[in-house]
């Protein structure tokens, strides 16, 4: 399923070399070019190529430094880099590998060799991405799975702390799902999970929101740069979407249609009075609120204050 044409970024200050490589590769690849290091770094971030052919000798910033910066940036870290260099001394080539390059090509460029290397590394990279995506996906709903959730929340805690921003976690649980399965059967139960996943995606649609299936009928939504009020807006929106969709659930305890209960927690990292929270603490807090929402009659959300919150009374 490697359907899309692989994208190759060439970074080289020599226009003749660029033209030669681009002409040779463009029948088989989508080729983008940059004649300067900064431009190349920007292209790598925005175009997300499947491979970078990187010249070593360039004015201002050389290829080694470009490679270092690519490997230090989350957005470009994984993109394979092949050094293109006239320097065929062993120590120079070794240096490229040490910086994380996957291969090197020496100038003057042999076209057959260029093609062979580009083909094998773009394929390998696309296969790796595909496997990573499979390993991060819940097969039934297509949402992120628990593993991806764990990875992301730890990353977001670290990021929110570094940038002193806000982070919210919303846990969503389908009400009376056991009764649903018992009555409608497990096939319909699966369909129900897929529908719920779709509604949750609709409610949390920013590119940075991560909706995941935590297991069973429980879902987690990571909301970056979102304070308590923002999280509340999304939780309310979710309740509205379920009311609007009105999926039949005749065995539900409180309503004739499918509903969810939610618990959430929001942390303002700029006003954190306690230690840096970990994933467990966040989930436990949101779970506590979820428990109250269930006991309070379902089809609702509750909030768990975080130590240091200044206006807890408002939410008591
Ligand atoms: Mg050069």
Short mmCIF file of C-alpha atoms and ligand atoms in Angstrom, two decimals:
data_model
loop_
_atom_site.label_atom_id
_atom_site.label_comp_id
_atom_site.label_asym_id
_atom_site.label_seq_id
_atom_site.Cartn_x
_atom_site.Cartn_y
_atom_site.Cartn_z
CA UNK A 1 0.00 0.00 0.00
CA UNK A 2 2.90 2.33 -0.71
CA UNK A 3 0.72 4.24 -3.11
CA UNK A 4 1.96 7.81 -3.06
CA UNK A 5 5.06 8.78 -4.97
CA UNK A 6 7.95 9.17 -2.61
CA UNK A 7 9.10 12.73 -2.06
CA UNK A 8 12.81 13.52 -2.25
CA UNK A 9 14.34 16.76 -1.04
CA UNK A 10 17.69 17.77 -2.54
CA UNK A 11 19.73 20.31 -0.59
CA UNK A 12 22.79 21.45 -2.55
CA UNK A 13 24.32 24.83 -3.28
CA UNK A 14 25.46 23.72 -6.74
CA UNK A 15 22.71 24.28 -9.29
CA UNK A 16 24.28 21.93 -11.85
CA UNK A 17 24.29 19.04 -9.38
CA UNK A 18 20.71 19.79 -8.34
CA UNK A 19 19.53 19.87 -11.94
CA UNK A 20 21.29 16.61 -12.76
CA UNK A 21 19.83 14.78 -9.76
CA UNK A 22 16.37 16.31 -10.14
CA UNK A 23 16.18 15.46 -13.84
CA UNK A 24 17.25 11.93 -13.15
CA UNK A 25 14.85 11.33 -10.24
CA UNK A 26 11.76 13.28 -11.27
CA UNK A 27 10.23 10.57 -13.51
CA UNK A 28 9.94 8.33 -10.43
CA UNK A 29 9.80 10.73 -7.50
CA UNK A 30 8.32 14.00 -6.44
CA UNK A 31 11.46 16.12 -6.24
CA UNK A 32 11.82 19.33 -4.28
CA UNK A 33 15.02 21.33 -4.11
CA UNK A 34 16.76 23.87 -1.92
CA UNK A 35 19.99 25.68 -2.77
CA UNK A 36 20.72 26.83 0.77
CA UNK A 37 20.79 25.17 4.18
CA UNK A 38 18.13 27.30 5.90
CA UNK A 39 15.76 26.90 2.98
CA UNK A 40 16.39 23.14 3.05
CA UNK A 41 15.64 22.90 6.77
CA UNK A 42 12.40 24.79 6.26
CA UNK A 43 11.41 22.56 3.32
CA UNK A 44 12.18 19.44 5.36
CA UNK A 45 9.80 20.59 8.10
CA UNK A 46 6.94 21.67 5.87
CA UNK A 47 7.13 19.19 2.95
CA UNK A 48 7.98 16.13 5.09
CA UNK A 49 9.99 14.37 2.37
CA UNK A 50 10.66 10.61 2.45
CA UNK A 51 14.35 11.19 1.87
CA UNK A 52 16.86 14.04 1.94
CA UNK A 53 19.88 14.16 -0.35
CA UNK A 54 22.23 16.49 1.46
CA UNK A 55 25.35 18.15 0.12
CA UNK A 56 28.21 18.36 2.59
CA UNK A 57 30.07 21.45 1.37
CA UNK A 58 27.79 24.47 1.40
CA UNK A 59 28.47 28.09 2.33
CA UNK A 60 27.32 29.39 5.73
CA UNK A 61 25.99 26.13 7.17
CA UNK A 62 27.57 22.88 6.00
CA UNK A 63 25.76 19.60 5.47
CA UNK A 64 26.90 18.09 8.77
CA UNK A 65 25.34 20.95 10.71
CA UNK A 66 22.16 20.70 8.64
CA UNK A 67 22.02 16.99 9.50
CA UNK A 68 22.52 17.75 13.20
CA UNK A 69 19.62 20.17 13.12
CA UNK A 70 17.38 17.73 11.24
CA UNK A 71 18.08 15.07 13.86
CA UNK A 72 17.42 17.50 16.72
CA UNK A 73 13.95 18.43 15.46
CA UNK A 74 10.96 16.17 16.24
CA UNK A 75 9.44 17.03 12.87
CA UNK A 76 12.44 15.94 10.79
CA UNK A 77 14.21 13.52 13.10
CA UNK A 78 13.12 10.35 11.34
CA UNK A 79 13.54 11.43 7.72
CA UNK A 80 16.46 9.47 6.22
CA UNK A 81 19.41 11.54 5.08
CA UNK A 82 21.92 10.55 2.39
CA UNK A 83 25.04 12.67 2.18
CA UNK A 84 26.17 13.66 -1.28
CA UNK A 85 29.80 14.53 -1.20
CA UNK A 86 32.94 14.82 -3.22
CA UNK A 87 34.81 13.97 -0.09
CA UNK A 88 35.42 10.25 -0.30
CA UNK A 89 37.82 10.09 2.58
CA UNK A 90 36.80 7.38 5.01
CA UNK A 91 36.68 9.65 8.03
CA UNK A 92 34.30 12.06 6.26
CA UNK A 93 31.94 9.23 5.42
CA UNK A 94 32.12 7.90 8.93
CA UNK A 95 31.24 11.31 10.27
CA UNK A 96 28.05 11.29 8.19
CA UNK A 97 26.95 7.98 9.70
CA UNK A 98 27.75 9.19 13.19
CA UNK A 99 25.43 12.14 12.64
CA UNK A 100 22.62 9.76 11.74
CA UNK A 101 22.80 9.63 7.94
CA UNK A 102 21.66 6.33 6.43
CA UNK A 103 24.02 6.36 3.47
CA UNK A 104 26.26 8.48 1.28
CA UNK A 105 26.84 9.02 -2.42
CA UNK A 106 30.05 10.47 -3.83
CA UNK A 107 30.38 13.02 -6.59
CA UNK A 108 30.63 12.64 -9.54
CA UNK A 109 27.26 10.95 -9.20
CA UNK A 110 26.60 7.57 -10.79
CA UNK A 111 22.98 7.68 -11.89
CA UNK A 112 22.34 3.96 -11.37
CA UNK A 113 23.75 4.14 -7.87
CA UNK A 114 21.74 7.25 -7.06
CA UNK A 115 18.53 5.48 -8.12
CA UNK A 116 19.35 2.30 -6.24
CA UNK A 117 20.05 4.14 -2.98
CA UNK A 118 17.08 6.47 -3.26
CA UNK A 119 14.75 3.57 -4.04
CA UNK A 120 15.85 1.38 -1.19
CA UNK A 121 15.81 4.13 1.45
CA UNK A 122 12.48 5.69 0.43
CA UNK A 123 10.85 2.25 0.48
CA UNK A 124 12.28 1.38 3.82
CA UNK A 125 11.14 4.69 5.27
CA UNK A 126 7.60 4.36 3.94
CA UNK A 127 7.36 0.83 5.30
CA UNK A 128 8.59 2.01 8.68
CA UNK A 129 5.99 4.79 8.77
CA UNK A 130 3.27 2.33 7.82
CA UNK A 131 4.26 -0.10 10.57
CA UNK A 132 4.45 2.71 13.10
CA UNK A 133 1.01 3.89 12.14
CA UNK A 134 -0.42 0.34 12.43
CA UNK A 135 1.22 -0.09 15.82
CA UNK A 136 -0.38 3.16 17.01
CA UNK A 137 -3.93 2.53 15.76
CA UNK A 138 -6.93 0.84 17.32
CA UNK A 139 -8.05 -1.50 14.52
CA UNK A 140 -11.79 -1.26 15.21
CA UNK A 141 -12.25 2.49 15.45
CA UNK A 142 -9.17 3.75 13.61
CA UNK A 143 -8.42 6.01 16.60
CA UNK A 144 -5.07 6.17 18.31
CA UNK A 145 -4.63 3.18 20.62
CA UNK A 146 -3.57 3.06 24.25
CA UNK A 147 0.07 2.79 23.36
CA UNK A 148 -0.05 5.93 21.26
CA UNK A 149 -2.02 7.67 24.00
CA UNK A 150 0.63 6.85 26.61
CA UNK A 151 3.39 8.08 24.36
CA UNK A 152 1.54 11.29 23.53
CA UNK A 153 0.47 12.25 27.01
CA UNK A 154 3.99 11.94 28.33
CA UNK A 155 5.24 14.00 25.45
CA UNK A 156 2.54 16.65 26.00
CA UNK A 157 3.20 16.89 29.74
CA UNK A 158 6.84 17.54 28.98
CA UNK A 159 6.00 20.03 26.23
CA UNK A 160 3.37 21.91 28.27
CA UNK A 161 5.82 22.20 31.12
CA UNK A 162 8.56 23.49 28.87
CA UNK A 163 6.29 26.08 27.21
CA UNK A 164 4.42 26.85 30.46
CA UNK A 165 1.08 26.32 28.78
CA UNK A 166 -2.13 24.46 29.66
CA UNK A 167 -3.10 20.86 29.08
CA UNK A 168 -6.42 19.07 29.55
CA UNK A 169 -7.29 15.40 29.62
CA UNK A 170 -10.85 14.26 29.06
CA UNK A 171 -11.90 10.68 29.70
CA UNK A 172 -15.10 9.55 28.02
CA UNK A 173 -17.00 6.41 28.93
CA UNK A 174 -20.11 5.09 27.16
CA UNK A 175 -23.05 4.80 29.54
CA UNK A 176 -24.58 1.35 30.09
CA UNK A 177 -22.47 -0.24 27.38
CA UNK A 178 -22.73 -3.69 28.90
CA UNK A 179 -26.51 -3.48 28.67
CA UNK A 180 -26.12 -2.30 25.06
CA UNK A 181 -24.00 -5.33 24.13
CA UNK A 182 -26.31 -7.71 26.01
CA UNK A 183 -29.35 -6.40 24.21
CA UNK A 184 -28.10 -5.60 20.70
CA UNK A 185 -25.25 -8.12 20.43
CA UNK A 186 -21.51 -7.63 20.13
CA UNK A 187 -21.59 -6.86 16.39
CA UNK A 188 -23.82 -3.87 17.03
CA UNK A 189 -21.66 -3.09 20.04
CA UNK A 190 -18.68 -2.77 17.71
CA UNK A 191 -20.68 -0.54 15.36
CA UNK A 192 -21.57 1.56 18.37
CA UNK A 193 -17.89 2.02 19.29
CA UNK A 194 -17.16 3.13 15.73
CA UNK A 195 -20.00 5.69 15.86
CA UNK A 196 -18.81 7.00 19.20
CA UNK A 197 -15.28 7.34 17.83
CA UNK A 198 -16.64 9.38 14.91
CA UNK A 199 -18.55 11.76 17.19
CA UNK A 200 -15.55 12.26 19.45
CA UNK A 201 -13.36 13.07 16.44
CA UNK A 202 -15.97 15.59 15.35
CA UNK A 203 -15.85 17.29 18.74
CA UNK A 204 -12.05 17.41 19.02
CA UNK A 205 -11.01 18.37 15.55
CA UNK A 206 -7.92 20.49 15.98
CA UNK A 207 -4.85 18.83 14.53
CA UNK A 208 -3.26 18.78 17.98
CA UNK A 209 -6.19 17.08 19.74
CA UNK A 210 -5.62 13.38 20.19
CA UNK A 211 -8.66 11.14 20.50
CA UNK A 212 -7.79 7.61 21.49
CA UNK A 213 -9.47 4.42 22.56
CA UNK A 214 -8.10 3.47 25.95
CA UNK A 215 -9.80 0.09 25.97
CA UNK A 216 -13.33 -1.33 26.06
CA UNK A 217 -15.82 1.54 25.98
CA UNK A 218 -13.40 4.10 27.38
CA UNK A 219 -11.81 6.89 25.37
CA UNK A 220 -9.23 9.53 26.19
CA UNK A 221 -8.91 12.95 24.59
CA UNK A 222 -5.71 14.91 25.03
CA UNK A 223 -6.31 18.62 24.53
CA UNK A 224 -3.12 20.64 24.20
CA UNK A 225 -3.03 24.36 24.98
CA UNK A 226 -6.50 23.98 26.44
CA UNK A 227 -7.56 25.29 29.83
CA UNK A 228 -10.52 24.23 31.91
CA UNK A 229 -12.96 26.49 30.06
CA UNK A 230 -11.81 25.16 26.70
CA UNK A 231 -12.13 21.56 27.87
CA UNK A 232 -15.59 22.31 29.22
CA UNK A 233 -16.69 23.67 25.84
CA UNK A 234 -15.57 20.46 24.16
CA UNK A 235 -17.22 18.23 26.79
CA UNK A 236 -20.48 20.12 26.37
CA UNK A 237 -20.19 19.82 22.61
CA UNK A 238 -19.79 16.04 22.96
CA UNK A 239 -23.00 15.81 25.03
CA UNK A 240 -24.79 17.86 22.37
CA UNK A 241 -23.51 15.65 19.56
CA UNK A 242 -24.81 12.52 21.30
CA UNK A 243 -28.18 14.14 21.98
CA UNK A 244 -28.39 15.17 18.35
CA UNK A 245 -27.33 11.76 16.99
CA UNK A 246 -29.76 10.02 19.37
CA UNK A 247 -28.48 6.48 18.71
CA UNK A 248 -31.15 4.15 20.11
CA UNK A 249 -30.30 2.41 23.38
CA UNK A 250 -33.54 1.09 24.85
CA UNK A 251 -31.77 -0.56 27.78
CA UNK A 252 -30.04 2.60 28.95
CA UNK A 253 -30.71 3.42 32.58
CA UNK A 254 -31.30 7.15 32.26
CA UNK A 255 -32.09 8.05 28.65
CA UNK A 256 -33.65 6.33 25.65
CA UNK A 257 -30.56 7.02 23.57
CA UNK A 258 -26.83 6.41 23.79
CA UNK A 259 -25.01 8.78 26.11
CA UNK A 260 -21.53 9.19 27.57
CA UNK A 261 -20.14 10.34 30.89
CA UNK A 262 -16.92 12.29 31.11
CA UNK A 263 -14.33 13.32 33.63
CA UNK A 264 -11.64 15.84 32.96
CA UNK A 265 -8.69 17.58 34.47
CA UNK A 266 -6.84 20.70 33.33
CA UNK A 267 -3.39 21.80 34.33
CA UNK A 268 -1.97 25.28 34.03
CA UNK A 269 1.76 24.58 33.99
CA UNK A 270 2.59 28.25 34.58
CA UNK A 271 0.85 28.08 37.98
CA UNK A 272 1.83 24.61 39.04
CA UNK A 273 2.41 24.50 42.80
CA UNK A 274 3.09 20.79 43.03
CA UNK A 275 5.61 18.48 41.40
CA UNK A 276 5.42 17.86 37.68
CA UNK A 277 2.45 15.51 37.22
CA UNK A 278 2.86 12.18 35.49
CA UNK A 279 0.50 10.29 33.24
CA UNK A 280 -0.86 8.21 36.11
CA UNK A 281 -1.79 11.27 38.17
CA UNK A 282 -3.64 12.86 35.28
CA UNK A 283 -5.61 9.72 34.46
CA UNK A 284 -6.45 9.11 38.13
CA UNK A 285 -7.76 12.66 38.49
CA UNK A 286 -9.88 12.47 35.33
CA UNK A 287 -11.13 9.02 36.42
CA UNK A 288 -12.23 10.41 39.76
CA UNK A 289 -14.29 13.05 37.98
CA UNK A 290 -15.68 10.41 35.62
CA UNK A 291 -16.80 8.37 38.61
CA UNK A 292 -18.70 11.37 39.96
CA UNK A 293 -20.31 11.95 36.56
CA UNK A 294 -21.51 8.33 36.51
CA UNK A 295 -22.86 8.53 40.04
CA UNK A 296 -24.43 11.91 39.40
CA UNK A 297 -26.76 10.44 36.79
CA UNK A 298 -24.61 9.88 33.65
CA UNK A 299 -24.84 11.90 30.41
CA UNK A 300 -22.72 14.64 31.99
CA UNK A 301 -19.18 15.71 32.74
CA UNK A 302 -17.37 16.49 35.96
CA UNK A 303 -14.13 18.26 36.62
CA UNK A 304 -11.40 17.30 39.07
CA UNK A 305 -9.51 20.30 40.43
CA UNK A 306 -5.76 20.15 40.32
CA UNK A 307 -3.70 21.14 43.40
CA UNK A 308 -3.02 24.86 43.07
CA UNK A 309 -6.21 25.71 41.23
CA UNK A 310 -7.21 29.13 42.49
CA UNK A 311 -10.91 29.12 41.77
CA UNK A 312 -11.97 25.67 42.90
CA UNK A 313 -15.05 27.05 44.72
CA UNK A 314 -16.62 27.95 41.42
CA UNK A 315 -16.46 24.28 40.47
CA UNK A 316 -17.26 22.61 43.74
MG1 LIG B 1 28.31 22.07 -2.39
#
